[in-house]
JSON list of C-alpha atoms in Angstrom, two decimals:
[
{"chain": "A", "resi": 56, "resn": "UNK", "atom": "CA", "xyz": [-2.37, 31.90, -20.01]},
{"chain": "A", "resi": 57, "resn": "UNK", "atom": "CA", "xyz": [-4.18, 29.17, -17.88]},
{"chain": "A", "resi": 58, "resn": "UNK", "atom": "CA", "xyz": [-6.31, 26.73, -19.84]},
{"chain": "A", "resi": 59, "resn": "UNK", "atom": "CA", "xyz": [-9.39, 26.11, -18.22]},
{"chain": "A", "resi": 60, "resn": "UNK", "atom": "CA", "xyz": [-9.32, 22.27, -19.96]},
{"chain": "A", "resi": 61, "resn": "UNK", "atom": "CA", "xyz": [-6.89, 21.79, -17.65]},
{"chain": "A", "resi": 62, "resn": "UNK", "atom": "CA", "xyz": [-7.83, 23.18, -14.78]},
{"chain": "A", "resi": 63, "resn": "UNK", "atom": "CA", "xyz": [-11.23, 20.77, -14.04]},
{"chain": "A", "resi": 64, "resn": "UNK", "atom": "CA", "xyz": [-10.73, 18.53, -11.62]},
{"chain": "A", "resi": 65, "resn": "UNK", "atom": "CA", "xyz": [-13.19, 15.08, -11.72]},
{"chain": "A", "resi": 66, "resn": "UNK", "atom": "CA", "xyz": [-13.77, 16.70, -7.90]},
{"chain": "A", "resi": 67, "resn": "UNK", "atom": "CA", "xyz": [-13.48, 19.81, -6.85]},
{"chain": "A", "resi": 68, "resn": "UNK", "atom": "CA", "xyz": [-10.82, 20.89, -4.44]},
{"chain": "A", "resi": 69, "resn": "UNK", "atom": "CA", "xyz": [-13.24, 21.23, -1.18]},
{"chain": "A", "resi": 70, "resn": "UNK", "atom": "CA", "xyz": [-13.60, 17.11, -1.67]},
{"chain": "A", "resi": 71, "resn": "UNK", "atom": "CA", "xyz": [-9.86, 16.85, -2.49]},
{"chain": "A", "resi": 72, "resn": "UNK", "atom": "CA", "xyz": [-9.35, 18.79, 0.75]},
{"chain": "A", "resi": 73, "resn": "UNK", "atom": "CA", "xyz": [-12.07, 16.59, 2.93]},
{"chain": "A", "resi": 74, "resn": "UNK", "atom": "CA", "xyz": [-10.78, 13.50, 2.14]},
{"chain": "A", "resi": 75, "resn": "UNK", "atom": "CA", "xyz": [-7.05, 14.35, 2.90]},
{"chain": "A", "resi": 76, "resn": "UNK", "atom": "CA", "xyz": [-7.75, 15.87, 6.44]},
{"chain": "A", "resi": 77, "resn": "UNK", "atom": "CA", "xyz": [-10.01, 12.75, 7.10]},
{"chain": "A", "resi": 78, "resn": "UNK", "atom": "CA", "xyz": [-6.76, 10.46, 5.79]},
{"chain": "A", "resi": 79, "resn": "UNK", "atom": "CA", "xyz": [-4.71, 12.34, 8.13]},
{"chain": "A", "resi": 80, "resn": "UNK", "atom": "CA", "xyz": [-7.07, 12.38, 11.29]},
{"chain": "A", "resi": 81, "resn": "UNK", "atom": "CA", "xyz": [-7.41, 8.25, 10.58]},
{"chain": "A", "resi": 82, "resn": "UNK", "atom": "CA", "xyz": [-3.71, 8.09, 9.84]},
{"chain": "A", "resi": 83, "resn": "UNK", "atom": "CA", "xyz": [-2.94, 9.75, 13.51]},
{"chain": "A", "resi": 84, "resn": "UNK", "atom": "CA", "xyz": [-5.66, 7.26, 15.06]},
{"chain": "A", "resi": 85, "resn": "UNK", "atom": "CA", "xyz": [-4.05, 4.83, 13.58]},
{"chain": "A", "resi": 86, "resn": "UNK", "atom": "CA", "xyz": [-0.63, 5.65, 15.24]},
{"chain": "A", "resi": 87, "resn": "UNK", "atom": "CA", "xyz": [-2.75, 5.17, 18.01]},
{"chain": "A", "resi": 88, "resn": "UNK", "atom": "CA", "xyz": [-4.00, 1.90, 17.98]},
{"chain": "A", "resi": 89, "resn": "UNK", "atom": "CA", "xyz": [-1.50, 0.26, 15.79]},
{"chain": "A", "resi": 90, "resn": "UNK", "atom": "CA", "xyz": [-2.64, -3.00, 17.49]},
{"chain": "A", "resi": 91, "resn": "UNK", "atom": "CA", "xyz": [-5.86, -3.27, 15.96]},
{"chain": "A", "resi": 92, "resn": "UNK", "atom": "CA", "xyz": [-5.36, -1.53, 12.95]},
{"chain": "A", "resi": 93, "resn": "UNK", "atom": "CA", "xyz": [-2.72, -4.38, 12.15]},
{"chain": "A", "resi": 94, "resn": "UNK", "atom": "CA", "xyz": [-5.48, -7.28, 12.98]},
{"chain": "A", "resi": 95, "resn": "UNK", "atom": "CA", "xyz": [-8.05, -5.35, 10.76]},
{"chain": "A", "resi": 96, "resn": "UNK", "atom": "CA", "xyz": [-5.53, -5.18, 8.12]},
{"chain": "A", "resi": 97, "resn": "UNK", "atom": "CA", "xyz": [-4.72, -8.61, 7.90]},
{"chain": "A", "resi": 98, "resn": "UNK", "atom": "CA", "xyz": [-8.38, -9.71, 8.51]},
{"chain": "A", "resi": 99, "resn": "UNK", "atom": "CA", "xyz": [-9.31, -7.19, 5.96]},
{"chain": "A", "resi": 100, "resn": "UNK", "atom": "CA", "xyz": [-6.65, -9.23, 3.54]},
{"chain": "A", "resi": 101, "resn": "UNK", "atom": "CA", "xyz": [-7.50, -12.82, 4.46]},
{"chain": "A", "resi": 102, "resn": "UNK", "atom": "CA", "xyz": [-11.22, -11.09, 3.40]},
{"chain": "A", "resi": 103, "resn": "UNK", "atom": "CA", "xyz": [-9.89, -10.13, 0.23]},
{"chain": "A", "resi": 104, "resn": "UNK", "atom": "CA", "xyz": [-7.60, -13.41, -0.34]},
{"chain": "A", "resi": 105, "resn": "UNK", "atom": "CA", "xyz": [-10.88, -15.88, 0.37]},
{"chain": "A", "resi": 106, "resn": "UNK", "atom": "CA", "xyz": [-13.42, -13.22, -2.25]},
{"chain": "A", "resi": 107, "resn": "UNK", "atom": "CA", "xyz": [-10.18, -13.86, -4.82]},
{"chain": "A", "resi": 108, "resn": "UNK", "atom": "CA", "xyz": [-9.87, -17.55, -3.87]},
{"chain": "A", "resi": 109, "resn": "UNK", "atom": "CA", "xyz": [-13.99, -18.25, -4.51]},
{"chain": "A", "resi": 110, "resn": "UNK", "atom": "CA", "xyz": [-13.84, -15.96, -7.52]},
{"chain": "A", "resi": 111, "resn": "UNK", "atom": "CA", "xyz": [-11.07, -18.19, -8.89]},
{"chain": "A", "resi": 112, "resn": "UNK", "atom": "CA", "xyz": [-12.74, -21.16, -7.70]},
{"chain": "A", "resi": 113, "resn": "UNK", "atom": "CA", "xyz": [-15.47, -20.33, -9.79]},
{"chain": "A", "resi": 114, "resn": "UNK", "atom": "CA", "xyz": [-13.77, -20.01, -12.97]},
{"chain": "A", "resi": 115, "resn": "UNK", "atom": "CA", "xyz": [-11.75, -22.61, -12.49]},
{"chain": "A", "resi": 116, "resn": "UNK", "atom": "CA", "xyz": [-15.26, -24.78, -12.47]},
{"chain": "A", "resi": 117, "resn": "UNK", "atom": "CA", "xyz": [-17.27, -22.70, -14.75]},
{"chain": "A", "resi": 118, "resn": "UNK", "atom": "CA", "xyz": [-14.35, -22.67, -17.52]},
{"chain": "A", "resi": 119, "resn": "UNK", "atom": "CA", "xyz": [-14.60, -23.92, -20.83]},
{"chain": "A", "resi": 120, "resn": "UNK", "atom": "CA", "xyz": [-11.08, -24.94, -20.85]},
{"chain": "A", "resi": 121, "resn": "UNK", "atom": "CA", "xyz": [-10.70, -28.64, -22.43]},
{"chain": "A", "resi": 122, "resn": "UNK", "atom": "CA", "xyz": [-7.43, -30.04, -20.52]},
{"chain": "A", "resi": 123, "resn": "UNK", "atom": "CA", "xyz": [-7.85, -30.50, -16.96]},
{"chain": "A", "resi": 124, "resn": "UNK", "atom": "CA", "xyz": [-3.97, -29.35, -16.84]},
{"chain": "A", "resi": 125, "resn": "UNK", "atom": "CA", "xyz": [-5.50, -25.89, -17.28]},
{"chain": "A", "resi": 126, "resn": "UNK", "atom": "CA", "xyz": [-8.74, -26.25, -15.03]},
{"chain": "A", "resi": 127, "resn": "UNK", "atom": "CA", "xyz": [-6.41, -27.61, -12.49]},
{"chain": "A", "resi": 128, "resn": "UNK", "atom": "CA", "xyz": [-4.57, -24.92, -12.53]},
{"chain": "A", "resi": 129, "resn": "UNK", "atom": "CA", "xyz": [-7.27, -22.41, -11.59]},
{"chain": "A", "resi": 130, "resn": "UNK", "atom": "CA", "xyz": [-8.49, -24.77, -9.04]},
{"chain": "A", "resi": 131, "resn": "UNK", "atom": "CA", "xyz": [-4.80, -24.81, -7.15]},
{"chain": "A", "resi": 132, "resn": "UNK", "atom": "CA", "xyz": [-4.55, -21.11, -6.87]},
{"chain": "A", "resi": 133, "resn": "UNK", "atom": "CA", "xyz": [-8.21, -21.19, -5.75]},
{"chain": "A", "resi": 134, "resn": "UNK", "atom": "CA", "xyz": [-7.50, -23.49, -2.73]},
{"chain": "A", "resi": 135, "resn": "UNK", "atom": "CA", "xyz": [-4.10, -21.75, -2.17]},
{"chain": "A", "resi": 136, "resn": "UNK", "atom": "CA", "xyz": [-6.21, -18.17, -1.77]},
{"chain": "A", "resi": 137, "resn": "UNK", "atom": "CA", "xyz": [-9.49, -20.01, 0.10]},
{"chain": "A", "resi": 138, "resn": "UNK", "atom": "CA", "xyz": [-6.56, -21.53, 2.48]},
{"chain": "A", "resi": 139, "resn": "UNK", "atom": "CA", "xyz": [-4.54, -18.41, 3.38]},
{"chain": "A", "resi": 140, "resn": "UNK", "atom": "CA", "xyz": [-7.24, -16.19, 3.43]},
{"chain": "A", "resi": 141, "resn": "UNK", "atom": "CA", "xyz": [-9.70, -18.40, 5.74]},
{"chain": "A", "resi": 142, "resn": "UNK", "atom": "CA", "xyz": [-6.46, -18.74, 7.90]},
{"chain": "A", "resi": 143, "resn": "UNK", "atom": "CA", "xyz": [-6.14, -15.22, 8.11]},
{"chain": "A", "resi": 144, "resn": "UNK", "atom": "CA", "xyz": [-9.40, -14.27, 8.84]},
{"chain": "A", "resi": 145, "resn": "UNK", "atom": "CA", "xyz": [-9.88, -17.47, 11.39]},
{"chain": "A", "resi": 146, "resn": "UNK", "atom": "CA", "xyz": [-6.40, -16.93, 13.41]},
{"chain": "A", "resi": 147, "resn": "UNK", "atom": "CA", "xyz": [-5.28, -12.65, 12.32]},
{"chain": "A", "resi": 148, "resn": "UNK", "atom": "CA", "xyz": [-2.80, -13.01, 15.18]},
{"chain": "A", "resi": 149, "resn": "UNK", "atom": "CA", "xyz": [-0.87, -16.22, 14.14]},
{"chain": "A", "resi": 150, "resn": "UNK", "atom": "CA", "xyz": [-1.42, -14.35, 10.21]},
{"chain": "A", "resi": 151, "resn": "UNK", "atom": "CA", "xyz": [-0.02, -10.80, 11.52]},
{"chain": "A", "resi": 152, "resn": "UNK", "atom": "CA", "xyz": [3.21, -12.93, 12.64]},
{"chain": "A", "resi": 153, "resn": "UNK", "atom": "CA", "xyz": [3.45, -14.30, 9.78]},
{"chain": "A", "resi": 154, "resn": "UNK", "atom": "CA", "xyz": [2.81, -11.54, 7.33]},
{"chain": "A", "resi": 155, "resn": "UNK", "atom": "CA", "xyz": [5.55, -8.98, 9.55]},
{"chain": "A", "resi": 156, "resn": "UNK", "atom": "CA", "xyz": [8.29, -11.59, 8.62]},
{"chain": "A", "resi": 157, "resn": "UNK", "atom": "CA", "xyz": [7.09, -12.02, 5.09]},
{"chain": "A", "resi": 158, "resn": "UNK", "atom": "CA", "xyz": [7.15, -7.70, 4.90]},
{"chain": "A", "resi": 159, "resn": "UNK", "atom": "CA", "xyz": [10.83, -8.29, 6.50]},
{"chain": "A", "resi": 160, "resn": "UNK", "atom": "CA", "xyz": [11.58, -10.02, 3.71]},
{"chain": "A", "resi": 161, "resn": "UNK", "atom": "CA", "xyz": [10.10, -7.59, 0.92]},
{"chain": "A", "resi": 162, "resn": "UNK", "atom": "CA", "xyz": [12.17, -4.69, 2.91]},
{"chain": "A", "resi": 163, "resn": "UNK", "atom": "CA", "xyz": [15.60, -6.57, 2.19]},
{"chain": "A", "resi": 164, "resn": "UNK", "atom": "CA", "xyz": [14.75, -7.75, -1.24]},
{"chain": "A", "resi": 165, "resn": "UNK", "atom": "CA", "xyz": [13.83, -4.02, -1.92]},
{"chain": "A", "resi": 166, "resn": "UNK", "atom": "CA", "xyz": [16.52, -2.93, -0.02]},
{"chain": "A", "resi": 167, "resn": "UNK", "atom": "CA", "xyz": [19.08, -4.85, -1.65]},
{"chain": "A", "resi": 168, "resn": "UNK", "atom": "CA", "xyz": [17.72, -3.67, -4.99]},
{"chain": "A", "resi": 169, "resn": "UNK", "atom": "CA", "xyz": [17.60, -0.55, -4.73]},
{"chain": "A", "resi": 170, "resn": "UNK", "atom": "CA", "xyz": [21.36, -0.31, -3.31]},
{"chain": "A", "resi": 171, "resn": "UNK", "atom": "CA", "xyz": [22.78, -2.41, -6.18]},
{"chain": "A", "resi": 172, "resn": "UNK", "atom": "CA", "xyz": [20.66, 0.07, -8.76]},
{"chain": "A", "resi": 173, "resn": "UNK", "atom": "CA", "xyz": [21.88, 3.10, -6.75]},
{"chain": "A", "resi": 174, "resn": "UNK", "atom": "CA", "xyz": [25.84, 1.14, -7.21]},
{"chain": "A", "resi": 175, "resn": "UNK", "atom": "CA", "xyz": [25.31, 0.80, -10.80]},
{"chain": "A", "resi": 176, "resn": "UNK", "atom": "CA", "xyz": [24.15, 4.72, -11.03]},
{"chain": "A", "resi": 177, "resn": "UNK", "atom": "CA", "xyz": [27.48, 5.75, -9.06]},
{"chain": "A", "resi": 178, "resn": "UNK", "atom": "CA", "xyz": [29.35, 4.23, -11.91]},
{"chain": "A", "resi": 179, "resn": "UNK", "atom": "CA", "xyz": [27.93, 5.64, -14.33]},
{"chain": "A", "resi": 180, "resn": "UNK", "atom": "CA", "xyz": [28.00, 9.28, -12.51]},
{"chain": "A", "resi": 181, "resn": "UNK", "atom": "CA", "xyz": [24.21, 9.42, -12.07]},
{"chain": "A", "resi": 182, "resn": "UNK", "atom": "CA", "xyz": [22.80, 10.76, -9.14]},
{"chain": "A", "resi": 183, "resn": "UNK", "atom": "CA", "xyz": [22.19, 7.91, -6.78]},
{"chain": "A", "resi": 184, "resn": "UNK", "atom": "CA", "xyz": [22.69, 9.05, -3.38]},
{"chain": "A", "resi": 185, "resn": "UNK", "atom": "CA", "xyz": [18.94, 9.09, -2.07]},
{"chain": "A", "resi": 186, "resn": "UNK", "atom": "CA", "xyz": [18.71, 5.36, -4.12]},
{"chain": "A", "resi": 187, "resn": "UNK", "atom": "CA", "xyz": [21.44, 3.84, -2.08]},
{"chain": "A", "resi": 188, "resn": "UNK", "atom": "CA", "xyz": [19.60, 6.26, 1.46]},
{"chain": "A", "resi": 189, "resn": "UNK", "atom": "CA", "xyz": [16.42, 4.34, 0.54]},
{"chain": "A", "resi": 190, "resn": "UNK", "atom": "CA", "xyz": [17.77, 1.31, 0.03]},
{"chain": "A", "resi": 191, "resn": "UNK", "atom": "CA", "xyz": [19.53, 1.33, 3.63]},
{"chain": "A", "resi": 192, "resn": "UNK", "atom": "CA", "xyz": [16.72, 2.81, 4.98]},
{"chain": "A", "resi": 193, "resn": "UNK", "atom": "CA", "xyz": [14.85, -0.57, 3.88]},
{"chain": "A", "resi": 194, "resn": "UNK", "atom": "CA", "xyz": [17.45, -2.19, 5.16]},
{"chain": "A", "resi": 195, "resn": "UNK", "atom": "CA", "xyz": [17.48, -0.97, 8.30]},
{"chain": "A", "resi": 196, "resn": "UNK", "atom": "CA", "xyz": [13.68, -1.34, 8.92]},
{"chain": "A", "resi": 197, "resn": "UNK", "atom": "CA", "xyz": [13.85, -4.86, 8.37]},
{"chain": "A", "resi": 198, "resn": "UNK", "atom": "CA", "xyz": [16.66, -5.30, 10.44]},
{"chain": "A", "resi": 199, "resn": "UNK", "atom": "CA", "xyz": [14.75, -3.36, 13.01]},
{"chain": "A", "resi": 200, "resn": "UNK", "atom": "CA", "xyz": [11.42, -5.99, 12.32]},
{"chain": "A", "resi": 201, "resn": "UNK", "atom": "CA", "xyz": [13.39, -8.47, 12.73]},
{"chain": "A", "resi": 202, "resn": "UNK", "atom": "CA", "xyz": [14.55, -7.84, 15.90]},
{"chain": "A", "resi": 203, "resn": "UNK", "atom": "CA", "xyz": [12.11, -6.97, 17.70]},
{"chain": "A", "resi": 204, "resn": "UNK", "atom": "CA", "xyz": [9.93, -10.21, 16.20]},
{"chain": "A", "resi": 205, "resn": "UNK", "atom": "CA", "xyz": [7.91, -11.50, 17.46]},
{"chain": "A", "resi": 206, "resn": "UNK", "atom": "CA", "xyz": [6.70, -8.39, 19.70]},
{"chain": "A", "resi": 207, "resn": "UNK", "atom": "CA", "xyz": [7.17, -6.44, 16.20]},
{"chain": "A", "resi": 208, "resn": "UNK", "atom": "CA", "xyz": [4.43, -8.35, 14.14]},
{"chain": "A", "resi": 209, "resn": "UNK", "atom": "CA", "xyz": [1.53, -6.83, 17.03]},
{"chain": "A", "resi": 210, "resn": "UNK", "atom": "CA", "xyz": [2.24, -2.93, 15.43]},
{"chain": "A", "resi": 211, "resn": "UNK", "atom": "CA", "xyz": [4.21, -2.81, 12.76]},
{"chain": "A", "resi": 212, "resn": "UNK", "atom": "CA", "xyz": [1.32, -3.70, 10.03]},
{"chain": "A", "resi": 213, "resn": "UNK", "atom": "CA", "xyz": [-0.61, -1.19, 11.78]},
{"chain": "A", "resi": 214, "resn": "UNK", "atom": "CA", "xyz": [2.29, 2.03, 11.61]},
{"chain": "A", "resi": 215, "resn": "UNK", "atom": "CA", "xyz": [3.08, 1.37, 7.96]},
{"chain": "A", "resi": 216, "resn": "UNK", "atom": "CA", "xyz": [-0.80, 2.00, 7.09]},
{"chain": "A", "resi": 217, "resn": "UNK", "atom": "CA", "xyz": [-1.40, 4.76, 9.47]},
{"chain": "A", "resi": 218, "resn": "UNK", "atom": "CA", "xyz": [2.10, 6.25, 7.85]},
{"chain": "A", "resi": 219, "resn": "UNK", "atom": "CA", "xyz": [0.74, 5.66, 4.44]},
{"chain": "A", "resi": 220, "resn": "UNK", "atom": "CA", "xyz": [-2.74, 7.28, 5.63]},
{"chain": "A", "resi": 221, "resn": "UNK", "atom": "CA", "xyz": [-1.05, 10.19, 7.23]},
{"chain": "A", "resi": 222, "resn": "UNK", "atom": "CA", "xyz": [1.36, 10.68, 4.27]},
{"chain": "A", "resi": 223, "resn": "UNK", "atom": "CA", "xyz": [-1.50, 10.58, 1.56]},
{"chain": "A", "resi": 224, "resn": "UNK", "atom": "CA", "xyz": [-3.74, 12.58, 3.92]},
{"chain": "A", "resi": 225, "resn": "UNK", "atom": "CA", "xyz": [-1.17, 15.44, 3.10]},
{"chain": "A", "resi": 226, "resn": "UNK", "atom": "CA", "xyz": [-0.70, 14.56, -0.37]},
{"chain": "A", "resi": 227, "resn": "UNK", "atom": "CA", "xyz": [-4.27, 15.26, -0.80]},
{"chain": "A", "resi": 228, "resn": "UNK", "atom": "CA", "xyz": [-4.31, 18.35, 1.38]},
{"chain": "A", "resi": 229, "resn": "UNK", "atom": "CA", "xyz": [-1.03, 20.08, -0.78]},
{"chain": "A", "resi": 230, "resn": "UNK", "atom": "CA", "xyz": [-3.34, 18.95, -3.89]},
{"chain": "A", "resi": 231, "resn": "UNK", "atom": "CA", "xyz": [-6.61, 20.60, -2.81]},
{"chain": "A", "resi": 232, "resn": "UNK", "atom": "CA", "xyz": [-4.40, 23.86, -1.75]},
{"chain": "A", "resi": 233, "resn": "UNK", "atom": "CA", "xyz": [-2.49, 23.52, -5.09]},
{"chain": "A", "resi": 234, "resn": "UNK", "atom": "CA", "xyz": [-6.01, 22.99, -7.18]},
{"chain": "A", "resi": 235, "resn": "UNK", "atom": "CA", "xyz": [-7.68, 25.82, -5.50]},
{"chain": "A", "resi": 236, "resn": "UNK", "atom": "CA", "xyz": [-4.79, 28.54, -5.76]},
{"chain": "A", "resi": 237, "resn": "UNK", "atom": "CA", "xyz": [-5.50, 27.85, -9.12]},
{"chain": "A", "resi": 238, "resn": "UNK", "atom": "CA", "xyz": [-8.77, 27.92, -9.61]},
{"chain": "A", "resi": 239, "resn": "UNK", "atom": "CA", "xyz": [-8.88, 31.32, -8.14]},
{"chain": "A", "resi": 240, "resn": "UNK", "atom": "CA", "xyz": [-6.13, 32.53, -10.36]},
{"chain": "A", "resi": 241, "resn": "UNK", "atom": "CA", "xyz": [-8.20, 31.55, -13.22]},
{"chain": "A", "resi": 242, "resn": "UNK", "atom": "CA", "xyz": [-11.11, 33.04, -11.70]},
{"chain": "A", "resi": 243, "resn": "UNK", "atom": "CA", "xyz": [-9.09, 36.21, -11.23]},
{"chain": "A", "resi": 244, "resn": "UNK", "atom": "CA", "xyz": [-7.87, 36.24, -14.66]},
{"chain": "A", "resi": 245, "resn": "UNK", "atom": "CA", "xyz": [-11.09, 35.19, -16.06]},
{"chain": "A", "resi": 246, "resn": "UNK", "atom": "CA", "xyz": [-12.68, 38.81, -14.76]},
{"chain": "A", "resi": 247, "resn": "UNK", "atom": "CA", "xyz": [-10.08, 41.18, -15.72]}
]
């Protein structure tokens, strides 16, 4: 028997569905124009980097703390986030080169991770086949970044958020189909 607890949604499955075709139809417009999808991104981040850095800034002046060791502190990471983020936001296309190479580098640490995790699995007789697949599959996007930099750094920012769109676009979709399947089951089982 179907409890109808938990079966409520904090939306109902019509919103679910909305939102995950319009994540897919932005997703595929972003595959589109991956050029200026990856200078909104990293304008939309230097945004969020100089809101951070003057929120920080603020605290770091409006503290109560005693020592100026710790004031100072607050004040460093301020500038550090006013900095980055105002060069972001002032110069995306100089920040998009910059940020592809820094993703680069995320991809191999990941990369290098996750194969050494899926190593230690194989000894132990775990399943770590798709581990040690992701891991190379970091690997060989990185590889594939670095490349093609600095010709890379003008799309690739823009196809890893139009993936993730498109991919949680359907994640939403399956959910809504999922939540409403059952919702009419319980409806079904709820009359009889």
């Amino acid at each position: 028997m179907i409890d109808q607890e938990k079966l409520e949604l904090p939306v109902s499955w019509g919103w679910l569905l909305a939102l995950g075709i319009a994540l897919l139809i932005f997703g595929i417009l972003g595959v589109a124009m991956q050029f200026y999808l990856t200078l909104a991104s990293v304008i939309l981040f230097g945004a969020l980097a100089l809101v951070s850095g003057c929120f920080q800034l603020w605290h770091g002046l409006a503290t109560k703390e005693v020592k100026w060791s710790g004031r100072a502190l607050h004040l460093l990471v301020a500038l550090i986030y006013i900095v980055f983020g105002g060069l972001l936001v002032w110069d995306p296309v100089s920040g998009t080169l910059s940020l592809t190479l820094i993703l680069a580098g995320f991809l191999i640490a990941i990369g290098l991770s996750r194969i050494s995790y899926a190593w230690n699995c194989r000894k132990r007789g775990w399943k770590w086949q798709l581990t040690l697949v992701g891991g190379l599959i970091d690997l060989l996007l990185a590889g594939m970044i670095i490349y093609g930099w600095p010709e890379t750094a003008f799309w690739v920012i823009g196809l890893f958020v139009a993936i993730e769109m498109i991919i949680n676009g359907w994640l939403l979709i399956a959910m809504a189909m999922a939540a409403r399947n059952i919702s009419h089951e319980a409806e079904k089982k709820a009359s009889t």
